[in-house]
CSV table of C-alpha atoms and ligand atoms in Angstrom, one decimal:
chain,number,residue,atom,x,y,z
A,1,PHE,CA,34.0,-18.5,6.4
A,2,GLN,CA,32.1,-16.5,9.0
A,3,SER,CA,32.3,-12.7,8.8
A,4,PHE,CA,31.2,-10.3,11.4
A,5,VAL,CA,30.5,-6.8,10.1
A,6,ASP,CA,29.8,-3.8,12.3
A,7,SER,CA,26.8,-2.2,10.5
A,8,GLY,CA,26.4,0.7,12.9
A,9,SER,CA,23.6,-0.1,15.3
A,10,ARG,CA,23.9,-3.9,15.1
A,11,TYR,CA,26.1,-6.7,14.0
A,12,LEU,CA,25.3,-8.6,10.7
A,13,THR,CA,26.5,-12.3,10.5
A,14,ALA,CA,27.0,-13.5,7.0
A,15,SER,CA,28.0,-17.0,6.0
A,16,TRP,CA,29.9,-17.3,2.8
A,17,GLY,CA,32.7,-19.4,1.2
A,18,GLY,CA,32.9,-23.0,0.4
A,19,ILE,CA,32.7,-25.0,-2.8
A,20,GLN,CA,28.9,-24.9,-2.9
A,21,TRP,CA,28.8,-21.1,-2.4
A,22,GLU,CA,31.4,-20.6,-5.1
A,23,LYS,CA,29.4,-22.7,-7.5
A,24,GLN,CA,26.3,-20.7,-6.9
A,25,VAL,CA,28.2,-17.5,-7.4
A,26,ARG,CA,29.8,-18.8,-10.7
A,27,THR,CA,26.5,-20.1,-12.0
A,28,SER,CA,24.7,-16.9,-11.4
A,29,ALA,CA,27.5,-14.9,-13.1
A,30,GLN,CA,27.3,-17.0,-16.3
A,31,ILE,CA,26.6,-15.0,-19.4
A,32,HIS,CA,23.7,-16.4,-21.7
A,33,ARG,CA,24.2,-14.2,-24.8
A,34,SER,CA,26.9,-13.3,-27.1
A,35,GLY,CA,28.6,-10.1,-26.2
A,36,GLY,CA,27.0,-10.2,-22.7
A,37,ILE,CA,28.5,-8.9,-19.4
A,38,SER,CA,28.8,-10.2,-15.9
A,39,VAL,CA,27.6,-7.7,-13.3
A,40,LEU,CA,27.9,-7.5,-9.5
A,41,VAL,CA,24.8,-5.7,-8.4
A,42,THR,CA,25.0,-4.2,-4.9
A,43,GLY,CA,21.8,-3.5,-3.1
A,44,ALA,CA,20.3,-6.2,-5.3
A,45,THR,CA,17.3,-6.9,-3.1
A,46,GLY,CA,16.5,-3.2,-2.9
A,47,PHE,CA,13.8,-1.4,-4.9
A,48,VAL,CA,16.1,-0.3,-7.9
A,49,GLY,CA,18.6,-3.2,-7.5
A,50,SER,CA,16.0,-5.9,-7.9
A,51,HIS,CA,14.5,-4.4,-11.0
A,52,VAL,CA,17.9,-3.8,-12.6
A,53,SER,CA,19.1,-7.4,-11.7
A,54,LEU,CA,16.0,-9.0,-13.3
A,55,ALA,CA,16.4,-6.8,-16.5
A,56,LEU,CA,20.0,-7.7,-16.9
A,57,ARG,CA,19.2,-11.4,-16.4
A,58,LYS,CA,16.3,-11.2,-18.9
A,59,ARG,CA,18.6,-10.1,-21.6
A,60,GLY,CA,21.1,-12.8,-20.9
A,61,ASP,CA,23.8,-11.1,-18.7
A,62,GLY,CA,25.5,-12.7,-15.8
A,63,VAL,CA,24.3,-11.2,-12.4
A,64,VAL,CA,25.4,-11.8,-8.8
A,65,GLY,CA,23.6,-9.8,-6.1
A,66,LEU,CA,25.0,-8.5,-2.8
A,67,ASP,CA,22.8,-7.0,0.0
A,68,ASN,CA,23.0,-6.9,3.7
A,69,PHE,CA,19.2,-7.0,4.1
A,70,ASN,CA,19.2,-4.3,6.8
A,71,ASN,CA,16.1,-3.2,8.6
A,72,TYR,CA,15.8,0.4,7.4
A,73,TYR,CA,12.5,-0.8,6.0
A,74,ASP,CA,10.6,-4.1,6.3
A,75,PRO,CA,13.3,-6.7,5.4
A,76,SER,CA,10.5,-9.2,4.4
A,77,LEU,CA,10.0,-7.0,1.3
A,78,LYS,CA,13.7,-7.6,0.5
A,79,ARG,CA,13.3,-11.3,1.1
A,80,ALA,CA,10.3,-11.4,-1.3
A,81,ARG,CA,12.3,-9.5,-3.9
A,82,MET,CA,15.1,-12.0,-3.4
A,83,SER,CA,12.8,-15.0,-4.0
A,84,LEU,CA,11.8,-13.3,-7.3
A,85,LEU,CA,15.5,-13.1,-8.2
A,86,SER,CA,16.2,-16.6,-7.2
A,87,SER,CA,13.4,-17.9,-9.3
A,88,ARG,CA,15.2,-16.4,-12.3
A,89,GLY,CA,18.5,-17.9,-11.3
A,90,ILE,CA,20.1,-14.8,-9.6
A,91,PHE,CA,22.1,-15.6,-6.5
A,92,VAL,CA,22.2,-12.9,-3.9
A,93,VAL,CA,25.1,-13.0,-1.4
A,94,GLU,CA,24.2,-11.7,2.0
A,95,GLY,CA,26.9,-9.4,3.2
A,96,ASP,CA,28.0,-5.9,3.8
A,97,LEU,CA,29.9,-3.5,1.4
A,98,ASN,CA,32.3,-3.0,4.3
A,99,ASP,CA,33.3,-6.6,4.3
A,100,GLY,CA,36.5,-6.3,2.3
A,101,LYS,CA,37.4,-10.0,2.5
A,102,LEU,CA,34.0,-10.9,1.1
A,103,LEU,CA,34.3,-8.5,-1.8
A,104,SER,CA,37.8,-9.8,-2.7
A,105,LYS,CA,36.6,-13.3,-2.5
A,106,LEU,CA,33.7,-12.5,-5.0
A,107,PHE,CA,36.2,-11.0,-7.5
A,108,ASP,CA,38.5,-14.0,-7.0
A,109,VAL,CA,35.6,-16.3,-8.1
A,110,VAL,CA,34.3,-14.1,-10.9
A,111,ALA,CA,36.0,-11.6,-13.2
A,112,PHE,CA,33.1,-9.1,-13.2
A,113,THR,CA,33.1,-6.8,-16.2
A,114,HIS,CA,30.9,-4.3,-14.4
A,115,VAL,CA,29.7,-3.3,-11.0
A,116,MET,CA,26.2,-1.7,-10.7
A,117,HIS,CA,26.5,-0.2,-7.3
A,118,LEU,CA,23.0,0.6,-5.9
A,119,ALA,CA,23.5,-0.3,-2.2
A,120,ALA,CA,23.3,2.8,0.0
A,121,GLN,CA,21.5,4.1,3.0
A,122,ALA,CA,18.7,5.9,1.1
A,123,GLY,CA,16.1,8.4,2.5
A,124,VAL,CA,16.5,12.1,3.1
A,125,ARG,CA,14.8,12.5,6.5
A,126,TYR,CA,16.1,9.4,8.2
A,127,ALA,CA,19.5,11.0,8.4
A,128,LEU,CA,18.3,13.1,11.4
A,129,GLU,CA,17.7,9.8,13.3
A,130,ASN,CA,20.7,7.7,12.2
A,131,PRO,CA,23.4,9.7,10.6
A,132,GLN,CA,26.0,7.1,11.1
A,133,SER,CA,24.3,4.7,8.8
A,134,TYR,CA,24.9,7.1,5.9
A,135,VAL,CA,28.6,7.3,6.7
A,136,HIS,CA,28.8,3.4,7.1
A,137,SER,CA,27.2,2.6,3.7
A,138,ASN,CA,27.5,5.6,1.5
A,139,ILE,CA,31.1,6.7,2.5
A,140,ALA,CA,32.9,3.8,4.1
A,141,GLY,CA,31.1,1.1,2.1
A,142,LEU,CA,31.7,3.0,-1.2
A,143,VAL,CA,35.4,3.4,-0.5
A,144,ASN,CA,35.7,-0.3,0.4
A,145,LEU,CA,34.0,-1.3,-2.8
A,146,LEU,CA,36.2,1.0,-4.9
A,147,GLU,CA,39.3,-0.4,-3.2
A,148,THR,CA,38.2,-3.9,-4.2
A,149,CYS,CA,37.5,-2.7,-7.9
A,150,LYS,CA,40.8,-0.9,-8.2
A,151,ALA,CA,42.7,-4.1,-7.0
A,152,ALA,CA,40.8,-6.4,-9.3
A,153,ASN,CA,42.4,-7.8,-12.4
A,154,PRO,CA,40.8,-6.9,-14.7
A,155,GLN,CA,39.1,-4.0,-13.2
A,156,PRO,CA,35.4,-3.7,-13.8
A,157,ALA,CA,33.6,-0.5,-15.0
A,158,VAL,CA,31.6,1.0,-12.1
A,159,VAL,CA,28.1,2.5,-12.5
A,160,TRP,CA,26.6,3.8,-9.3
A,161,ALA,CA,23.7,5.7,-7.9
A,162,SER,CA,24.2,9.2,-6.9
A,163,SER,CA,21.0,11.3,-6.4
A,164,SER,CA,19.1,14.4,-7.5
A,165,SER,CA,19.5,15.6,-3.9
A,166,VAL,CA,23.0,16.7,-4.7
A,167,TYR,CA,21.4,19.8,-6.3
A,168,GLY,CA,20.3,20.8,-2.9
A,169,LEU,CA,19.3,24.6,-2.5
A,170,ASN,CA,20.1,25.1,-6.2
A,171,GLU,CA,17.3,27.4,-7.7
A,172,LYS,CA,18.2,27.1,-11.4
A,173,VAL,CA,15.8,24.8,-13.3
A,174,PRO,CA,15.9,22.4,-14.8
A,175,PHE,CA,18.9,20.9,-13.1
A,176,SER,CA,21.8,20.2,-15.4
A,177,GLU,CA,24.9,18.1,-14.5
A,178,SER,CA,27.1,21.3,-14.8
A,179,ASP,CA,25.0,23.1,-12.1
A,180,ARG,CA,26.5,23.7,-8.7
A,181,THR,CA,26.1,20.9,-6.2
A,182,ASP,CA,27.9,22.5,-3.2
A,183,GLN,CA,24.7,23.4,-1.1
A,184,PRO,CA,23.4,20.0,0.1
A,185,ALA,CA,20.3,20.2,2.3
A,186,SER,CA,20.6,16.8,4.0
A,187,LEU,CA,23.4,14.5,5.2
A,188,TYR,CA,22.1,12.0,2.7
A,189,ALA,CA,22.7,14.5,-0.1
A,190,ALA,CA,26.2,15.4,1.4
A,191,THR,CA,27.2,11.7,1.3
A,192,LYS,CA,26.1,11.4,-2.4
A,193,LYS,CA,28.0,14.5,-3.3
A,194,ALA,CA,31.0,13.0,-1.4
A,195,GLY,CA,30.5,9.8,-3.4
A,196,GLU,CA,30.8,11.9,-6.6
A,197,GLU,CA,34.2,13.3,-5.5
A,198,ILE,CA,35.4,10.0,-4.1
A,199,THR,CA,34.7,8.1,-7.3
A,200,HIS,CA,36.5,10.9,-9.2
A,201,THR,CA,39.6,10.2,-7.3
A,202,TYR,CA,39.5,6.5,-8.1
A,203,ASN,CA,39.0,7.3,-11.8
A,204,HIS,CA,41.9,9.7,-11.7
A,205,ILE,CA,44.4,7.7,-9.7
A,206,TYR,CA,43.6,4.1,-10.6
A,207,GLY,CA,41.9,4.4,-14.0
A,208,LEU,CA,38.5,3.0,-13.0
A,209,ALA,CA,35.7,3.8,-15.5
A,210,ILE,CA,33.0,5.6,-13.5
A,211,THR,CA,29.5,6.5,-14.2
A,212,GLY,CA,27.4,8.3,-11.5
A,213,LEU,CA,23.6,8.4,-12.0
A,214,ARG,CA,21.5,11.1,-10.3
A,215,PHE,CA,18.1,9.5,-10.0
A,216,PHE,CA,15.1,11.6,-9.5
A,217,THR,CA,12.6,10.3,-6.9
A,218,VAL,CA,12.0,6.8,-8.4
A,219,TYR,CA,8.7,5.1,-7.8
A,220,GLY,CA,6.9,1.9,-8.9
A,221,PRO,CA,6.0,-1.7,-8.2
A,222,TRP,CA,8.1,-3.4,-5.4
A,223,GLY,CA,9.0,0.1,-4.3
A,224,ARG,CA,10.3,1.5,-1.0
A,225,PRO,CA,7.9,1.7,1.9
A,226,ASP,CA,9.6,4.8,3.4
A,227,MET,CA,8.9,6.9,0.3
A,228,ALA,CA,5.8,9.3,0.2
A,229,TYR,CA,3.9,7.6,-2.7
A,230,PHE,CA,4.2,4.2,-0.8
A,231,SER,CA,3.4,5.4,2.8
A,232,PHE,CA,0.6,7.7,1.5
A,233,THR,CA,-1.0,4.6,-0.2
A,234,ARG,CA,-0.7,2.5,3.1
A,235,ASN,CA,-2.3,5.3,5.2
A,236,ILE,CA,-5.0,6.1,2.7
A,237,LEU,CA,-6.1,2.4,2.6
A,238,GLN,CA,-6.0,2.2,6.4
A,239,GLY,CA,-8.1,5.4,6.8
A,240,LYS,CA,-5.1,7.2,8.5
A,241,PRO,CA,-4.2,10.8,7.8
A,242,ILE,CA,-1.3,11.7,5.6
A,243,THR,CA,1.1,14.6,6.2
A,244,ILE,CA,1.8,16.8,3.2
A,245,TYR,CA,4.7,19.1,3.5
A,246,ARG,CA,4.4,22.7,2.1
A,247,GLY,CA,7.0,25.5,1.6
A,248,LYS,CA,6.8,29.0,2.8
A,249,ASN,CA,3.6,30.9,1.9
A,250,ARG,CA,1.9,27.5,1.4
A,251,VAL,CA,3.7,26.7,-1.8
A,252,ASP,CA,3.4,23.1,-2.9
A,253,LEU,CA,6.5,20.9,-3.1
A,254,ALA,CA,7.2,19.3,-6.4
A,255,ARG,CA,9.2,16.3,-7.6
A,256,ASP,CA,10.3,15.0,-11.0
A,257,PHE,CA,8.9,11.6,-10.1
A,258,THR,CA,10.5,8.9,-12.4
A,259,PHE,CA,9.0,5.5,-13.1
A,260,ILE,CA,11.1,2.5,-12.3
A,261,ASP,CA,11.1,1.0,-15.8
A,262,ASP,CA,12.5,4.3,-17.2
A,263,ILE,CA,15.3,4.2,-14.6
A,264,VAL,CA,16.1,0.6,-15.4
A,265,LYS,CA,16.5,1.5,-19.1
A,266,GLY,CA,18.8,4.3,-18.1
A,267,CYS,CA,20.9,2.0,-15.9
A,268,LEU,CA,21.3,-0.5,-18.7
A,269,GLY,CA,22.1,2.2,-21.3
A,270,SER,CA,24.8,3.6,-19.0
A,271,LEU,CA,26.3,0.3,-18.3
A,272,ASP,CA,26.5,-0.5,-21.9
A,273,SER,CA,28.2,2.8,-22.7
A,274,SER,CA,30.3,2.9,-19.6
A,275,GLY,CA,33.7,2.2,-21.5
A,276,LYS,CA,36.5,0.2,-20.0
A,277,SER,CA,38.7,0.7,-16.9
A,278,THR,CA,42.3,0.9,-17.7
A,279,GLY,CA,44.2,-0.3,-14.7
A,280,SER,CA,44.6,-3.7,-13.0
A,281,GLY,CA,45.9,-4.8,-9.6
A,282,GLY,CA,45.9,-1.2,-8.4
A,283,LYS,CA,48.0,0.3,-11.3
A,284,LYS,CA,46.6,2.7,-13.8
A,285,ARG,CA,47.5,2.2,-17.4
A,286,GLY,CA,45.7,5.0,-19.1
A,287,SER,CA,42.8,7.4,-18.6
A,288,ALA,CA,39.3,6.1,-18.3
A,289,PRO,CA,35.8,7.8,-18.7
A,290,TYR,CA,34.3,9.7,-15.7
A,291,ARG,CA,30.7,10.5,-16.3
A,292,ILE,CA,27.7,11.9,-14.4
A,293,PHE,CA,24.1,11.8,-15.7
A,294,ASN,CA,20.7,13.0,-14.6
A,295,LEU,CA,18.1,10.2,-14.9
A,296,GLY,CA,14.7,12.0,-14.3
A,297,ASN,CA,11.3,12.3,-16.0
A,298,THR,CA,11.6,16.1,-17.0
A,299,SER,CA,8.0,16.7,-15.8
A,300,PRO,CA,7.7,17.7,-12.1
A,301,VAL,CA,4.4,17.2,-10.3
A,302,THR,CA,3.3,18.6,-7.0
A,303,VAL,CA,2.8,16.3,-4.0
A,304,PRO,CA,-1.0,17.2,-3.7
A,305,ILE,CA,-1.5,16.2,-7.4
A,306,LEU,CA,0.4,12.9,-6.6
A,307,VAL,CA,-2.2,12.4,-3.8
A,308,ASP,CA,-5.1,13.2,-6.3
A,309,ILE,CA,-3.8,10.5,-8.6
A,310,LEU,CA,-3.5,8.0,-5.7
A,311,GLU,CA,-7.1,8.7,-4.5
A,312,LYS,CA,-8.3,8.2,-8.1
A,313,HIS,CA,-6.6,4.8,-8.4
A,314,LEU,CA,-7.3,3.7,-4.9
A,315,LYS,CA,-10.9,4.9,-5.0
A,316,VAL,CA,-10.5,6.2,-1.5
A,317,LYS,CA,-10.3,9.8,-0.3
A,318,ALA,CA,-7.1,10.8,1.6
A,319,LYS,CA,-7.3,12.6,4.9
A,320,ARG,CA,-4.9,15.4,4.1
A,321,ASN,CA,-2.9,17.1,6.9
A,322,PHE,CA,-0.8,20.1,5.5
A,323,VAL,CA,2.2,21.2,7.6
A,324,GLU,CA,5.0,23.6,6.8
A,325,MET,CA,8.2,21.8,5.6
A,326,PRO,CA,10.0,21.2,8.9
A,327,GLY,CA,13.6,21.7,7.8
A,328,ASN,CA,14.4,18.0,7.8
A,329,GLY,CA,16.4,17.9,4.7
A,330,ASP,CA,13.7,18.3,2.1
A,331,VAL,CA,14.2,20.6,-0.9
A,332,PRO,CA,11.2,22.5,-2.5
A,333,PHE,CA,11.4,21.0,-6.0
A,334,THR,CA,13.4,18.9,-8.5
A,335,HIS,CA,13.4,18.9,-12.3
A,336,ALA,CA,15.9,17.1,-14.4
A,337,ASN,CA,17.5,18.2,-17.6
A,338,ILE,CA,18.2,14.8,-19.3
A,339,SER,CA,19.7,15.8,-22.4
A,340,SER,CA,23.2,14.4,-21.6
A,341,ALA,CA,21.7,11.0,-21.0
A,342,ARG,CA,19.7,11.2,-24.2
A,343,ARG,CA,22.7,12.1,-26.1
A,344,GLU,CA,25.1,9.5,-24.7
A,345,PHE,CA,22.8,6.4,-24.5
A,346,GLY,CA,19.4,7.4,-25.8
A,347,TYR,CA,17.8,7.8,-22.5
A,348,LYS,CA,14.1,8.7,-23.0
A,349,PRO,CA,11.5,8.3,-20.2
A,350,THR,CA,8.1,7.3,-21.4
A,351,THR,CA,5.8,6.8,-18.3
A,352,ASP,CA,3.9,9.7,-16.8
A,353,LEU,CA,3.0,9.7,-13.2
A,354,GLU,CA,-0.7,8.8,-13.8
A,355,THR,CA,0.3,5.6,-15.7
A,356,GLY,CA,3.1,4.7,-13.3
A,357,LEU,CA,1.1,5.0,-10.2
A,358,LYS,CA,-1.7,2.9,-11.7
A,359,LYS,CA,0.9,0.1,-12.0
A,360,PHE,CA,2.2,0.7,-8.6
A,361,VAL,CA,-1.3,0.6,-7.0
A,362,ARG,CA,-2.1,-2.5,-8.9
A,363,TRP,CA,1.1,-4.2,-7.5
A,364,TYR,CA,0.4,-2.8,-4.0
A,365,LEU,CA,-3.1,-4.2,-3.7
A,366,SER,CA,-2.0,-7.6,-5.0
A,367,TYR,CA,1.1,-7.8,-2.9
A,368,TYR,CA,-0.6,-6.7,0.4
A,369,GLY,CA,-3.7,-9.0,-0.2
A,370,TYR,CA,-6.4,-6.4,-1.0
A,371,ASN,CA,-9.3,-7.4,-3.4
A,372,THR,CA,-10.1,-5.0,-6.1
A,373,LYS,CA,-12.4,-2.9,-3.9
A,374,ALA,CA,-9.4,-2.2,-1.7
A,375,LYS,CA,-10.5,-4.4,1.2
A,376,LEU,CA,-7.9,-6.4,2.9
A,377,VAL,CA,-8.6,-10.1,2.3
A,378,GLN,CA,-7.9,-11.9,5.6
B,401,LIG,N1,14.6,5.4,-5.0
B,401,LIG,C1,14.9,6.7,-5.2
B,401,LIG,O1,14.0,7.6,-5.4
B,401,LIG,C2,16.3,7.1,-5.4
B,401,LIG,C3,16.6,8.4,-5.8
B,401,LIG,C4,17.9,8.8,-5.9
B,401,LIG,C5,19.0,7.9,-5.6
B,401,LIG,N2,18.6,6.7,-5.1
B,401,LIG,C6,19.8,5.8,-4.9
B,401,LIG,O2,19.5,4.5,-5.6
B,401,LIG,C7,20.1,3.5,-5.0
B,401,LIG,C8,19.0,2.4,-4.8
B,401,LIG,O3,17.9,3.0,-4.0
B,401,LIG,P1,16.6,2.2,-3.6
B,401,LIG,O4,15.5,3.1,-3.7
B,401,LIG,O5,16.6,0.9,-4.4
B,401,LIG,O6,16.9,1.9,-2.1
B,401,LIG,P2,16.8,0.6,-1.3
B,401,LIG,O7,16.9,0.9,0.2
B,401,LIG,O8,15.5,-0.1,-1.6
B,401,LIG,O9,18.0,-0.3,-1.8
B,401,LIG,C9,19.3,-0.2,-1.2
B,401,LIG,C10,19.7,-1.6,-0.9
B,401,LIG,O10,21.0,-1.6,-0.4
B,401,LIG,C11,21.2,-2.4,0.7
B,401,LIG,N3,22.3,-1.8,1.5
B,401,LIG,C12,22.3,-0.7,2.2
B,401,LIG,N4,23.6,-0.5,2.8
B,401,LIG,C13,24.2,-1.7,2.5
B,401,LIG,C14,25.6,-2.1,2.9
B,401,LIG,N5,26.3,-1.4,3.7
B,401,LIG,N6,26.0,-3.3,2.3
B,401,LIG,C15,25.2,-4.1,1.6
B,401,LIG,N7,23.9,-3.7,1.2
B,401,LIG,C16,23.5,-2.5,1.7
B,401,LIG,C17,19.8,-2.3,1.5
B,401,LIG,O11,19.6,-3.5,2.3
B,401,LIG,C18,18.8,-2.2,0.3
B,401,LIG,O12,18.3,-3.5,-0.1
B,401,LIG,C19,20.6,4.0,-3.6
B,401,LIG,O13,21.9,4.3,-3.9
B,401,LIG,C20,19.9,5.3,-3.4
B,401,LIG,O14,20.5,6.3,-2.6
B,401,LIG,C21,17.4,6.3,-5.1
B,402,LIG,O1,15.6,11.9,-5.9
B,402,LIG,C1,16.4,11.7,-4.9
B,402,LIG,O2,17.5,11.9,-4.9
B,402,LIG,C2,15.7,11.3,-3.6
B,402,LIG,O3,14.4,10.8,-3.9
B,402,LIG,C3,13.7,10.4,-2.8
B,402,LIG,O4,13.6,11.5,-1.9
B,402,LIG,P1,12.3,12.4,-1.9
B,402,LIG,O5,12.2,13.1,-3.2
B,402,LIG,O6,12.3,13.2,-0.6
B,402,LIG,O7,11.1,11.4,-2.0
B,402,LIG,P2,10.0,11.1,-0.8
B,402,LIG,O8,10.5,10.8,0.5
B,402,LIG,O9,9.1,10.1,-1.5
B,402,LIG,O10,9.2,12.5,-0.9
B,402,LIG,C4,8.5,13.0,-2.0
B,402,LIG,C5,7.9,14.3,-1.8
B,402,LIG,O11,6.8,14.0,-0.7
B,402,LIG,C6,7.0,14.9,0.4
B,402,LIG,N1,6.6,14.3,1.6
B,402,LIG,C7,7.3,13.1,2.0
B,402,LIG,C8,6.9,12.5,3.1
B,402,LIG,C9,5.7,12.9,3.8
B,402,LIG,O12,5.2,12.3,4.8
B,402,LIG,N2,5.0,14.0,3.3
B,402,LIG,C10,5.4,14.6,2.2
B,402,LIG,O13,4.8,15.6,1.8
B,402,LIG,C11,8.4,15.3,0.4
B,402,LIG,O14,8.6,16.5,1.0
B,402,LIG,C12,8.8,15.4,-1.1
B,402,LIG,O15,8.4,16.5,-1.6
B,402,LIG,C13,14.4,9.3,-2.2
B,402,LIG,O16,13.7,8.9,-1.0
B,402,LIG,C14,15.8,9.6,-1.7
B,402,LIG,O17,16.5,8.4,-1.4
B,402,LIG,C15,16.6,10.4,-2.7
B,402,LIG,O18,17.4,9.7,-3.3
């Protein structure tokens, strides 16, 4: 089959179908431990998706990836993550969430027990440049995926990534799941909030078991080049200045930075406790769980302190350029209350920012070909 999918600014051409393709999908979905699950991971060559796919595979679950390899950031990093997944026997289907025929075909080939939905247009500030990409992936793509899950027989349980950004201008700290989330500060946040409402309707009408995870600023090896810790590292090593945003009266911004390995444990814990969908073929046969959890670190750190830690690990001084927060979708601080996730599935983050950034820097220097004294090896 040849499918042409409108992905906003460009057209993506994906090839799928055929006996060989089906065999690869089936083999990748095979479960290698008793009581294992078979999971469709969307956004599998993204930062979080690649780590979650590897962790599922490692414990013997069946995993099939889906990703459209868009160029929001350097797609060669997504290809490199894909090579890593392939080396562990995980097949990644190249395609878009909005391709309904492709999604239905995947469910025809494999009776997925779970969907780990991590594909999205991420990034808070990029919404000013390309608002439509958020509607395309985070709204239309989500609905398309849920339509497929609702129609599947049996229906999978769905775990998906919401975001700490739904707390928006909320000033009550730490942020609890029951706090208000009706004051988003960015279109990104608004689409994640919409996702929480949309998933609720699919739970209510069709009996899909749904878990939404509000991740708090995730960082680590194989991370996202658009995020501050990553772009700061790049600039510091290249001797270029970095821009640090500050609030009114020069107040530092702070984030509850959460290490990727802790997020992965939270993703797996929530999958394992997600419960079962009750419907099939679009018909509800009983009520199913609808849950939302914060996955954070519970220990916010200011952005200048993040830079101090990077300087220490990189052994290079940053050229700091402070500017007032430009009203681009940022919020002043985030801080997660994680007691619900702890209670429900034992979520307990264990990596502090100092330790996690050390691991990130080690990966960065190796991946981009620096020797240990932070010189690029030509
Ligand atoms: N990293 C964070 O700090 C953070 C924080 C909160 C929430 N989240 C959410 O977690 C999820 C994973 O984030 P990430 O940091 O790994 O981002 P990422 O950009 O690295 O991964 C997302 C992947 O989804 C793919 N994708 C995007 N739109 C698609 C579409 N329409 N069809 C198919 N594939 C598509 C991209 O190519 C990418 O590989 C996202 O939903 C994001 O919004 C991330
Ligand atoms: O938890 C989330 O829900 C979100 O997490 C992440 O967003 P943020 O917390 O905004 O991360 P990130 O961009 O790394 O900026 C970190 C800090 O550096 C500051 N920052 C940023 C850039 C810059 O040039 N200067 C600067 O000071 C900036 O003001 C901020 O204070 C995900 O990208 C997003 O997908 C979303 O899901």
